[in-house]
């Protein structure tokens, strides 16, 4: 009973305090209580809310649909992000779901590769088996290609012609590869060629020239048929040569301008370089022979003969004058010596291959902002020497350097600086106004709180200082007045109620204004 009495007294005291508060304080208290309650509810909701992690990402809608259906059947909460390409599940269920998907061959996250042959049915025709083989091969290639960091998604389309009896009637297979590239990782040309040879090596009789690769923007990344066109090949070669030339010129410009800006200040110098380059490749072979040879081999032949032999004399008819014939008799002697020496001729062969990209000549133009003054010849000579040393100046090559001092037009830059300064100043003013408004709101709130606390303290202090006359209550005094029975020691006019009644009778306007002020305060 004592506890119930304490609770009742507490409720009565809270109710009395609420009734003593003004209307504005009551509104502020209700709003503050609602804000605190909403904040607590948000904290509780955030703490009790499950944390979601990515289960699979970079999914096609056709791949995400069966996965979402499976999650719904299992009653697992999920979230879809990236326009249906990412599926998120609660953190405590992600690992279990990945294991479950892996045990099923991941049919929800991707297509079936060679797992499609795990369940063979009787009566399958050769055509159905060939289609399954093509689907499995496409999926296996897709998985391998998407394992690259630069590729987010991929699709592989294979065209495998039916086998023919005659070789000349057989068609060649072809392939088309679609890639959705990662915007944060660049796909290099070497990787594109790697994809081409991967696909060509994975499909029987597929040649690299029968493969085409495009990206999600429709750009052709690889097309051997188009690149084999001589006109297109010449155009591509010219573009590459122009890019090499421009890169070399920009490097020289950056070096010269950076050096001059260190001397004259930022924005005080401008350098332009034009380079003439030779992109023709040449091969030169020079063979030089030595004057003296080295014996490599020798051959000596000696023959001799001594003894009787036929005597040479004229023989024959008269109509054959001068015919020499052999007649018996006489001695003869014969000797023969022959020597052959083979010499190895010494020589040297020099083969020179000139790589394309030789610099023929360079032209450098430099403009320096000298303001109102002019550059002296000594200063121009110094700048010429600096530039010549920086770019590798060669007089035999016909290089040229031109240095001029001029006054730069900075009106546009000044206007831009002025506009940026005005925008920055406006931004600062808006920020200052915003801070002032926030600070004023906080200050007003603090002032109102201080005034409310101060008023409350005054009300409490006034209640404690107001003397309360001891005696009968107002109802008893009114009842005694009707009966005209008064206590001799108590006078009705000396009580607060009597003075108030007398004041109402004498000054009704003042009493009415006091009542109105009380009502406004309540």
Coordinates of C-alpha atoms in Angstrom, one line a residue:
X1 CA 0.0 0.0 0.0
X2 CA 2.9 2.3 0.8
X3 CA 4.4 1.7 -2.7
X4 CA 1.1 2.4 -4.4
X5 CA 0.8 5.6 -2.4
X6 CA 4.3 6.7 -3.5
X7 CA 3.5 5.9 -7.1
X8 CA 0.3 7.9 -6.8
X9 CA 2.1 10.9 -5.3
X10 CA 4.8 10.7 -8.0
X11 CA 2.1 10.7 -10.7
X12 CA 0.4 13.6 -9.1
X13 CA 3.7 15.5 -8.8
X14 CA 4.5 14.9 -12.5
X15 CA 0.9 16.0 -13.4
X16 CA 1.3 19.1 -11.3
X17 CA 4.6 20.0 -12.9
X18 CA 3.1 19.4 -16.4
X19 CA 0.2 21.7 -15.5
X20 CA 2.5 24.3 -14.2
X21 CA 4.5 24.5 -17.5
X22 CA 3.5 27.0 -20.2
X23 CA 2.1 25.9 -23.5
X24 CA 5.3 26.6 -25.3
X25 CA 7.4 24.6 -22.9
X26 CA 4.9 21.7 -23.1
X27 CA 5.3 21.7 -27.0
X28 CA 9.1 21.8 -26.7
X29 CA 9.0 18.9 -24.2
X30 CA 6.8 16.8 -26.4
X31 CA 9.0 17.4 -29.5
X32 CA 12.2 16.6 -27.5
X33 CA 10.6 13.4 -26.1
X34 CA 9.5 12.4 -29.6
X35 CA 13.0 13.1 -31.1
X36 CA 14.7 11.0 -28.3
X37 CA 12.2 8.2 -28.8
X38 CA 12.8 8.2 -32.6
X39 CA 16.5 8.2 -32.1
X40 CA 16.3 5.3 -29.8
X41 CA 14.1 3.4 -32.2
X42 CA 16.6 4.0 -35.0
X43 CA 19.4 2.7 -32.9
X44 CA 17.5 -0.4 -32.0
X45 CA 16.5 -1.0 -35.6
X46 CA 20.1 -0.5 -36.8
X47 CA 21.4 -2.9 -34.1
X48 CA 18.8 -5.5 -34.8
X49 CA 19.1 -5.1 -38.6
X50 CA 21.0 -8.0 -40.2
X51 CA 24.3 -7.2 -42.0
X52 CA 24.2 -8.0 -45.7
X53 CA 27.2 -9.2 -47.7
X54 CA 27.6 -9.9 -51.4
X55 CA 26.8 -13.5 -52.4
X56 CA 27.3 -13.1 -56.2
X57 CA 28.0 -10.1 -58.3
X58 CA 28.2 -9.3 -62.0
X59 CA 25.2 -11.4 -62.8
X60 CA 23.1 -11.3 -65.9
X61 CA 19.3 -11.1 -65.3
X62 CA 19.0 -14.7 -66.7
X63 CA 21.5 -15.9 -64.1
X64 CA 20.1 -13.9 -61.2
X65 CA 16.4 -15.0 -61.7
X66 CA 16.8 -18.7 -60.6
X67 CA 19.0 -17.6 -57.7
X68 CA 16.4 -15.2 -56.4
X69 CA 13.7 -17.9 -56.9
X70 CA 15.8 -20.4 -54.9
X71 CA 16.3 -17.8 -52.0
X72 CA 12.5 -17.2 -52.0
X73 CA 11.8 -20.9 -51.8
X74 CA 14.2 -21.3 -48.9
X75 CA 12.8 -18.2 -47.1
X76 CA 16.1 -16.5 -46.9
X77 CA 16.1 -12.6 -46.9
X78 CA 18.0 -11.0 -49.7
X79 CA 18.7 -7.7 -51.4
X80 CA 19.3 -6.8 -55.0
X81 CA 21.8 -4.1 -56.0
X82 CA 23.4 -2.8 -59.2
X83 CA 20.2 -3.1 -61.2
X84 CA 19.9 -6.8 -60.5
X85 CA 23.6 -7.7 -61.0
X86 CA 24.5 -8.2 -57.3
X87 CA 22.7 -10.4 -54.8
X88 CA 23.3 -9.8 -51.1
X89 CA 22.3 -12.1 -48.2
X90 CA 22.7 -11.9 -44.4
X91 CA 26.3 -12.3 -43.3
X92 CA 25.6 -15.4 -41.2
X93 CA 24.1 -17.3 -44.2
X94 CA 26.6 -16.3 -47.0
X95 CA 29.2 -19.0 -46.4
X96 CA 26.5 -21.7 -46.1
X97 CA 24.9 -20.6 -49.3
X98 CA 28.1 -20.5 -51.2
X99 CA 28.9 -24.1 -50.2
X100 CA 25.4 -25.1 -51.2
X101 CA 25.7 -23.5 -54.6
X102 CA 29.1 -25.1 -55.1
X103 CA 27.7 -28.5 -54.3
X104 CA 25.1 -28.0 -57.0
X105 CA 27.6 -26.9 -59.6
X106 CA 26.6 -23.3 -59.1
X107 CA 23.6 -23.5 -61.4
X108 CA 22.2 -20.3 -60.1
X109 CA 25.2 -18.1 -60.4
X110 CA 26.3 -19.2 -63.9
X111 CA 25.5 -21.5 -66.8
X112 CA 26.5 -25.2 -66.9
X113 CA 29.8 -26.1 -68.4
X114 CA 30.8 -29.7 -68.8
X115 CA 28.6 -30.5 -65.8
X116 CA 25.8 -30.6 -68.3
X117 CA 26.9 -34.1 -69.2
X118 CA 26.6 -35.3 -65.6
X119 CA 23.0 -36.4 -66.2
X120 CA 22.8 -38.2 -69.5
X121 CA 19.4 -39.6 -70.7
X122 CA 18.8 -42.5 -72.9
X123 CA 17.9 -41.9 -76.5
X124 CA 19.9 -38.7 -76.9
X125 CA 20.6 -37.9 -80.6
X126 CA 23.9 -36.8 -82.0
X127 CA 22.4 -33.4 -82.7
X128 CA 21.4 -32.9 -79.1
X129 CA 24.8 -34.1 -77.9
X130 CA 26.5 -31.7 -80.3
X131 CA 24.4 -28.8 -79.0
X132 CA 25.2 -29.7 -75.4
X133 CA 28.9 -29.9 -76.3
X134 CA 28.7 -26.4 -77.8
X135 CA 26.9 -25.0 -74.8
X136 CA 29.4 -26.5 -72.4
X137 CA 32.4 -25.2 -74.4
X138 CA 30.9 -21.7 -74.5
X139 CA 30.4 -21.7 -70.8
X140 CA 33.8 -23.0 -70.0
X141 CA 35.4 -20.3 -72.2
X142 CA 33.2 -17.7 -70.5
X143 CA 34.4 -18.8 -67.1
X144 CA 38.0 -18.6 -68.1
X145 CA 37.7 -15.2 -69.7
X146 CA 35.8 -13.6 -66.8
X147 CA 38.6 -14.7 -64.4
X148 CA 40.7 -11.8 -65.8
X149 CA 40.6 -8.7 -63.6
X150 CA 39.8 -6.5 -66.6
X151 CA 36.7 -8.4 -67.6
X152 CA 33.5 -8.2 -65.6
X153 CA 31.2 -10.2 -67.9
X154 CA 31.7 -12.2 -71.1
X155 CA 29.7 -14.2 -73.6
X156 CA 31.1 -16.6 -76.2
X157 CA 29.3 -17.5 -79.3
X158 CA 30.7 -20.4 -81.3
X159 CA 29.7 -21.5 -84.8
X160 CA 30.6 -25.1 -85.3
X161 CA 29.6 -26.4 -88.7
X162 CA 28.5 -30.0 -89.2
X163 CA 31.1 -32.4 -90.5
X164 CA 31.1 -33.1 -94.2
X165 CA 32.3 -36.1 -96.3
X166 CA 34.3 -34.0 -98.7
X167 CA 37.0 -31.7 -97.4
X168 CA 36.2 -28.9 -99.9
X169 CA 32.6 -28.8 -98.6
X170 CA 33.6 -28.3 -95.0
X171 CA 33.1 -24.9 -93.5
X172 CA 35.5 -23.3 -91.0
X173 CA 34.3 -22.7 -87.4
X174 CA 34.1 -19.1 -86.1
X175 CA 33.7 -17.4 -82.8
X176 CA 32.4 -14.1 -81.5
X177 CA 33.3 -12.9 -78.0
X178 CA 31.5 -10.1 -76.1
X179 CA 33.3 -8.5 -73.1
X180 CA 32.0 -6.1 -70.4
X181 CA 35.2 -4.5 -69.2
X182 CA 36.0 -3.3 -65.7
X183 CA 36.2 0.5 -65.8
X184 CA 39.0 0.5 -63.1
X185 CA 41.3 -2.0 -64.8
X186 CA 42.5 -1.5 -68.4
X187 CA 42.5 -4.4 -70.9
X188 CA 45.9 -4.5 -72.6
X189 CA 46.4 -5.5 -76.2
X190 CA 48.4 -8.5 -75.1
X191 CA 45.5 -9.8 -73.1
X192 CA 43.2 -9.4 -76.1
X193 CA 45.6 -11.6 -78.2
X194 CA 45.7 -14.0 -75.3
X195 CA 41.9 -14.3 -75.4
X196 CA 42.0 -14.9 -79.1
X197 CA 44.6 -17.7 -78.9
X198 CA 42.7 -19.2 -75.9
X199 CA 39.5 -19.5 -77.9
X200 CA 41.3 -20.7 -81.0
X201 CA 43.2 -23.4 -79.1
X202 CA 40.0 -24.6 -77.3
X203 CA 38.0 -25.2 -80.4
X204 CA 39.0 -27.7 -83.0
X205 CA 40.1 -26.3 -86.4
X206 CA 39.3 -22.7 -85.3
X207 CA 41.8 -20.1 -86.7
X208 CA 42.6 -16.8 -85.0
X209 CA 41.5 -14.9 -88.1
X210 CA 37.9 -16.3 -87.6
X211 CA 37.5 -14.7 -84.2
X212 CA 36.1 -11.3 -83.4
X213 CA 36.0 -9.5 -80.0
X214 CA 33.9 -6.5 -79.1
X215 CA 33.2 -4.7 -75.9
X216 CA 30.0 -3.4 -74.3
X217 CA 30.3 -0.1 -76.2
X218 CA 30.4 -1.9 -79.5
X219 CA 34.1 -1.2 -80.1
X220 CA 36.0 -3.9 -82.0
X221 CA 38.9 -5.1 -79.9
X222 CA 40.1 -7.7 -82.3
X223 CA 39.2 -8.4 -86.0
X224 CA 41.8 -10.2 -88.0
X225 CA 39.8 -9.9 -91.2
X226 CA 39.7 -6.1 -91.1
X227 CA 43.3 -5.8 -89.9
X228 CA 44.5 -7.9 -92.9
X229 CA 43.2 -5.2 -95.3
X230 CA 46.4 -3.4 -96.6
X231 CA 44.7 0.0 -96.7
X232 CA 43.6 -0.3 -93.1
X233 CA 47.0 -1.7 -92.1
X234 CA 48.7 1.4 -93.6
X235 CA 46.2 3.7 -91.9
X236 CA 46.8 2.0 -88.5
X237 CA 50.6 2.2 -89.0
X238 CA 50.4 5.9 -89.9
X239 CA 48.3 6.5 -86.7
X240 CA 50.8 4.7 -84.6
X241 CA 53.7 6.6 -86.1
X242 CA 51.9 9.9 -85.5
X243 CA 51.3 8.9 -81.9
X244 CA 55.0 8.0 -81.3
X245 CA 56.0 11.3 -82.9
X246 CA 53.6 13.4 -80.8
X247 CA 54.6 11.6 -77.6
X248 CA 58.3 12.4 -78.3
X249 CA 57.4 16.0 -79.0
X250 CA 55.4 16.3 -75.8
X251 CA 58.2 14.9 -73.7
X252 CA 60.6 17.4 -75.1
X253 CA 58.1 20.3 -74.6
X254 CA 57.5 19.2 -71.0
X255 CA 61.2 19.2 -70.3
X256 CA 62.0 22.6 -71.9
X257 CA 58.9 24.3 -70.4
X258 CA 59.5 22.9 -66.9
X259 CA 63.1 24.1 -67.0
X260 CA 62.2 27.6 -68.2
X261 CA 59.3 28.0 -65.7
X262 CA 61.8 27.2 -62.9
X263 CA 63.8 30.2 -64.1
X264 CA 61.2 32.7 -65.2
X265 CA 58.3 31.6 -63.1
X266 CA 55.1 29.5 -63.6
X267 CA 53.2 30.5 -66.8
X268 CA 56.0 32.7 -68.0
X269 CA 57.2 30.4 -70.8
X270 CA 55.7 28.4 -73.7
X271 CA 57.7 25.8 -75.6
X272 CA 56.6 23.9 -78.8
X273 CA 58.8 21.3 -80.5
X274 CA 58.3 19.8 -84.0
X275 CA 60.3 16.6 -84.8
X276 CA 60.8 15.1 -88.2
X277 CA 61.2 11.3 -87.9
X278 CA 62.1 8.6 -90.3
X279 CA 60.0 5.4 -89.8
X280 CA 61.5 3.5 -92.7
X281 CA 63.4 0.4 -91.6
X282 CA 66.6 -0.4 -93.5
X283 CA 69.0 -3.3 -93.6
X284 CA 72.6 -2.9 -94.8
X285 CA 75.1 -5.7 -95.4
X286 CA 78.9 -4.9 -96.0
X287 CA 81.4 -7.6 -96.9
X288 CA 85.1 -6.8 -96.7
X289 CA 87.9 -9.1 -98.1
X290 CA 91.4 -9.3 -96.8
X291 CA 94.3 -8.5 -99.2
X292 CA 96.4 -11.6 -98.3
X293 CA 95.0 -15.1 -98.3
X294 CA 95.7 -18.1 -96.0
X295 CA 96.7 -21.4 -97.6
X296 CA 94.0 -23.9 -97.0
X297 CA 95.1 -26.9 -99.1
X298 CA 97.9 -27.8 -101.6
X299 CA 98.2 -30.6 -104.3
X300 CA 101.5 -31.6 -106.0
X301 CA 101.7 -33.9 -109.1
X302 CA 105.1 -35.1 -110.5
X303 CA 105.6 -37.4 -113.6
X304 CA 108.8 -38.7 -115.3
X305 CA 109.7 -41.2 -118.1
X306 CA 112.9 -42.6 -119.6
X307 CA 113.5 -45.3 -122.3
X308 CA 113.0 -46.2 -125.9
X309 CA 110.2 -44.8 -127.7
X310 CA 108.9 -44.2 -131.2
X311 CA 110.8 -41.8 -133.4
X312 CA 108.7 -39.0 -134.7
X313 CA 108.9 -38.6 -138.5
X314 CA 106.9 -37.5 -141.4
X315 CA 104.5 -40.1 -142.7
X316 CA 101.6 -40.2 -145.0
X317 CA 100.8 -39.5 -148.5
X318 CA 101.9 -36.4 -150.4
X319 CA 98.5 -34.9 -150.4
X320 CA 98.8 -34.6 -146.6
X321 CA 101.8 -32.5 -146.1
X322 CA 103.2 -32.0 -142.5
X323 CA 101.5 -35.1 -141.1
X324 CA 103.8 -36.5 -138.4
X325 CA 103.7 -40.2 -137.7
X326 CA 105.4 -42.6 -135.3
X327 CA 108.3 -44.7 -136.5
X328 CA 110.1 -47.3 -134.3
X329 CA 113.5 -46.6 -132.8
X330 CA 115.2 -43.9 -130.6
X331 CA 115.4 -43.0 -126.9
X332 CA 113.0 -40.6 -125.1
X333 CA 112.7 -38.8 -121.7
X334 CA 109.7 -37.1 -120.1
X335 CA 109.2 -35.1 -116.9
X336 CA 106.1 -33.3 -115.5
X337 CA 105.6 -31.4 -112.2
X338 CA 102.3 -29.7 -111.2
X339 CA 101.5 -28.0 -107.9
X340 CA 98.1 -26.6 -106.9
X341 CA 97.7 -24.4 -103.7
X342 CA 94.2 -23.4 -102.5
X343 CA 94.1 -20.1 -100.5
X344 CA 91.3 -19.1 -98.1
X345 CA 90.3 -15.5 -98.8
X346 CA 89.7 -13.8 -95.4
X347 CA 86.8 -11.4 -95.2
X348 CA 84.3 -9.8 -92.7
X349 CA 80.6 -9.3 -93.1
X350 CA 78.8 -6.4 -91.3
X351 CA 75.0 -6.4 -91.2
X352 CA 73.3 -3.2 -90.0
X353 CA 69.5 -3.0 -89.4
X354 CA 68.3 0.6 -88.9
X355 CA 65.2 0.6 -86.6
X356 CA 62.3 3.0 -87.6
X357 CA 62.0 6.2 -85.6
X358 CA 65.2 8.0 -86.5
X359 CA 65.2 11.7 -85.7
X360 CA 65.9 13.7 -88.9
X361 CA 65.7 17.2 -87.5
X362 CA 64.1 19.2 -84.7
X363 CA 62.6 22.7 -84.6
X364 CA 62.0 24.3 -81.2
X365 CA 60.1 27.5 -80.6
X366 CA 60.1 29.2 -77.2
X367 CA 58.2 32.3 -76.2
X368 CA 59.0 34.0 -72.9
X369 CA 56.7 36.5 -71.2
X370 CA 59.0 39.6 -70.6
X371 CA 56.2 42.0 -69.7
X372 CA 57.0 45.6 -70.6
X373 CA 60.7 45.0 -70.8
X374 CA 62.7 43.1 -73.5
X375 CA 65.0 40.2 -73.3
X376 CA 68.7 41.0 -73.7
X377 CA 70.8 39.2 -76.3
X378 CA 72.8 37.6 -73.4
X379 CA 69.7 36.2 -71.9
X380 CA 68.5 34.8 -75.2
X381 CA 71.9 33.2 -75.7
X382 CA 71.7 31.6 -72.3
X383 CA 68.2 30.3 -73.0
X384 CA 69.4 28.9 -76.4
X385 CA 72.2 27.0 -74.7
X386 CA 69.9 25.6 -72.1
X387 CA 67.4 24.4 -74.7
X388 CA 70.2 22.9 -76.9
X389 CA 71.5 20.9 -74.0
X390 CA 68.0 19.8 -72.9
X391 CA 66.8 18.5 -76.3
X392 CA 70.1 17.2 -77.7
X393 CA 70.6 19.9 -80.4
X394 CA 72.6 18.8 -83.4
X395 CA 73.8 21.3 -86.0
X396 CA 74.7 18.6 -88.5
X397 CA 71.1 17.4 -88.5
X398 CA 69.8 20.9 -89.3
X399 CA 68.1 21.5 -85.9
X400 CA 66.7 25.0 -85.3
X401 CA 65.9 26.9 -82.0
X402 CA 63.9 30.1 -81.9
X403 CA 63.6 32.1 -78.7
X404 CA 61.5 35.3 -78.5
X405 CA 60.4 37.5 -75.7
X406 CA 56.8 38.8 -75.9
X407 CA 54.1 40.1 -73.6
X408 CA 51.4 37.5 -72.8
X409 CA 47.7 38.4 -72.9
X410 CA 46.4 37.6 -69.5
X411 CA 43.0 39.2 -69.7
X412 CA 41.2 35.9 -70.0
X413 CA 43.1 34.5 -67.1
X414 CA 42.5 37.6 -65.0
X415 CA 38.7 37.3 -65.7
X416 CA 38.8 33.7 -64.7
X417 CA 40.7 34.5 -61.5
X418 CA 38.2 37.2 -60.7
X419 CA 35.2 35.0 -61.4
X420 CA 36.7 32.2 -59.2
X421 CA 37.4 34.8 -56.5
X422 CA 33.9 36.0 -56.6
X423 CA 32.5 32.5 -56.5
X424 CA 34.8 31.6 -53.6
X425 CA 33.7 34.8 -51.7
X426 CA 30.1 34.1 -52.4
X427 CA 30.6 30.6 -51.1
X428 CA 32.2 31.9 -48.0
X429 CA 29.4 34.4 -47.4
X430 CA 26.8 31.6 -47.8
X431 CA 28.8 29.5 -45.4
X432 CA 29.1 32.3 -42.9
X433 CA 25.3 33.0 -43.2
X434 CA 24.6 29.3 -42.7
X435 CA 26.9 29.1 -39.7
X436 CA 25.4 32.4 -38.3
X437 CA 21.9 31.0 -38.7
X438 CA 22.8 27.7 -37.0
X439 CA 24.7 29.6 -34.3
X440 CA 21.7 32.0 -33.8
X441 CA 19.3 29.1 -33.6
X442 CA 21.5 27.3 -31.0
X443 CA 21.9 30.6 -29.1
X444 CA 18.1 31.3 -29.1
X445 CA 17.5 27.7 -28.0
X446 CA 19.9 28.1 -25.1
X447 CA 18.4 31.5 -24.2
X448 CA 14.9 30.1 -24.1
X449 CA 16.1 27.2 -22.0
X450 CA 17.8 29.5 -19.6
X451 CA 14.8 31.7 -19.4
X452 CA 12.5 28.7 -18.8
X453 CA 14.8 27.4 -16.0
X454 CA 15.0 30.9 -14.5
X455 CA 11.3 31.4 -14.6
X456 CA 10.8 28.0 -13.0
X457 CA 13.1 28.8 -10.3
X458 CA 11.3 32.1 -9.6
X459 CA 8.0 30.3 -9.5
X460 CA 9.3 27.8 -7.0
X461 CA 10.9 30.6 -4.9
X462 CA 7.6 32.6 -5.0
X463 CA 5.6 29.7 -3.9
X464 CA 7.9 29.2 -1.0
X465 CA 7.8 33.0 0.0
X466 CA 4.0 33.5 -0.2
X467 CA 2.5 33.2 3.3
X468 CA -0.5 31.2 3.7
X469 CA -2.9 32.3 6.4
X470 CA -3.9 29.7 8.9
X471 CA -7.6 29.2 9.4
X472 CA -10.6 27.7 7.8
X473 CA -10.8 27.0 4.1
X474 CA -12.7 29.1 1.6
X475 CA -15.6 26.8 1.5
X476 CA -16.0 26.9 5.3
X477 CA -15.8 30.7 5.3
X478 CA -18.4 31.0 2.6
X479 CA -20.7 28.6 4.6
X480 CA -20.1 30.6 7.7
X481 CA -20.9 33.8 5.9
X482 CA -24.2 32.5 4.7
X483 CA -25.0 31.5 8.3
X484 CA -23.6 34.7 9.6
X485 CA -21.5 32.8 12.1
X486 CA -17.9 34.1 12.4
X487 CA -15.2 33.2 14.7
X488 CA -14.3 36.1 16.8
X489 CA -10.6 35.8 16.1
X490 CA -10.9 35.4 12.3
X491 CA -12.1 38.2 10.1
X492 CA -13.1 37.3 6.5
X493 CA -11.7 40.6 5.2
X494 CA -8.2 39.8 6.5
X495 CA -7.9 36.6 4.6
X496 CA -6.5 36.4 1.0
X497 CA -9.9 35.3 -0.3
X498 CA -11.6 38.3 1.3
X499 CA -9.0 40.7 -0.1
X500 CA -9.4 39.2 -3.5
X501 CA -13.2 39.5 -3.4
X502 CA -12.9 43.1 -2.2
X503 CA -10.5 43.9 -5.0
X504 CA -12.9 42.4 -7.6
X505 CA -15.8 44.5 -6.2
X506 CA -13.8 47.7 -6.1
X507 CA -11.6 47.4 -9.3
X508 CA -13.3 44.9 -11.7
X509 CA -11.1 46.0 -14.7
X510 CA -7.8 45.3 -12.8
X511 CA -9.0 42.0 -11.6
X512 CA -10.1 41.0 -15.2
X513 CA -6.6 42.0 -16.5
X514 CA -4.9 39.9 -13.8
X515 CA -7.1 36.9 -14.7
X516 CA -6.3 37.3 -18.4
X517 CA -2.5 37.4 -17.7
X518 CA -2.8 34.2 -15.6
X519 CA -4.7 32.5 -18.4
X520 CA -2.1 33.5 -21.0
X521 CA 0.7 32.2 -18.7
X522 CA -1.0 28.9 -18.3

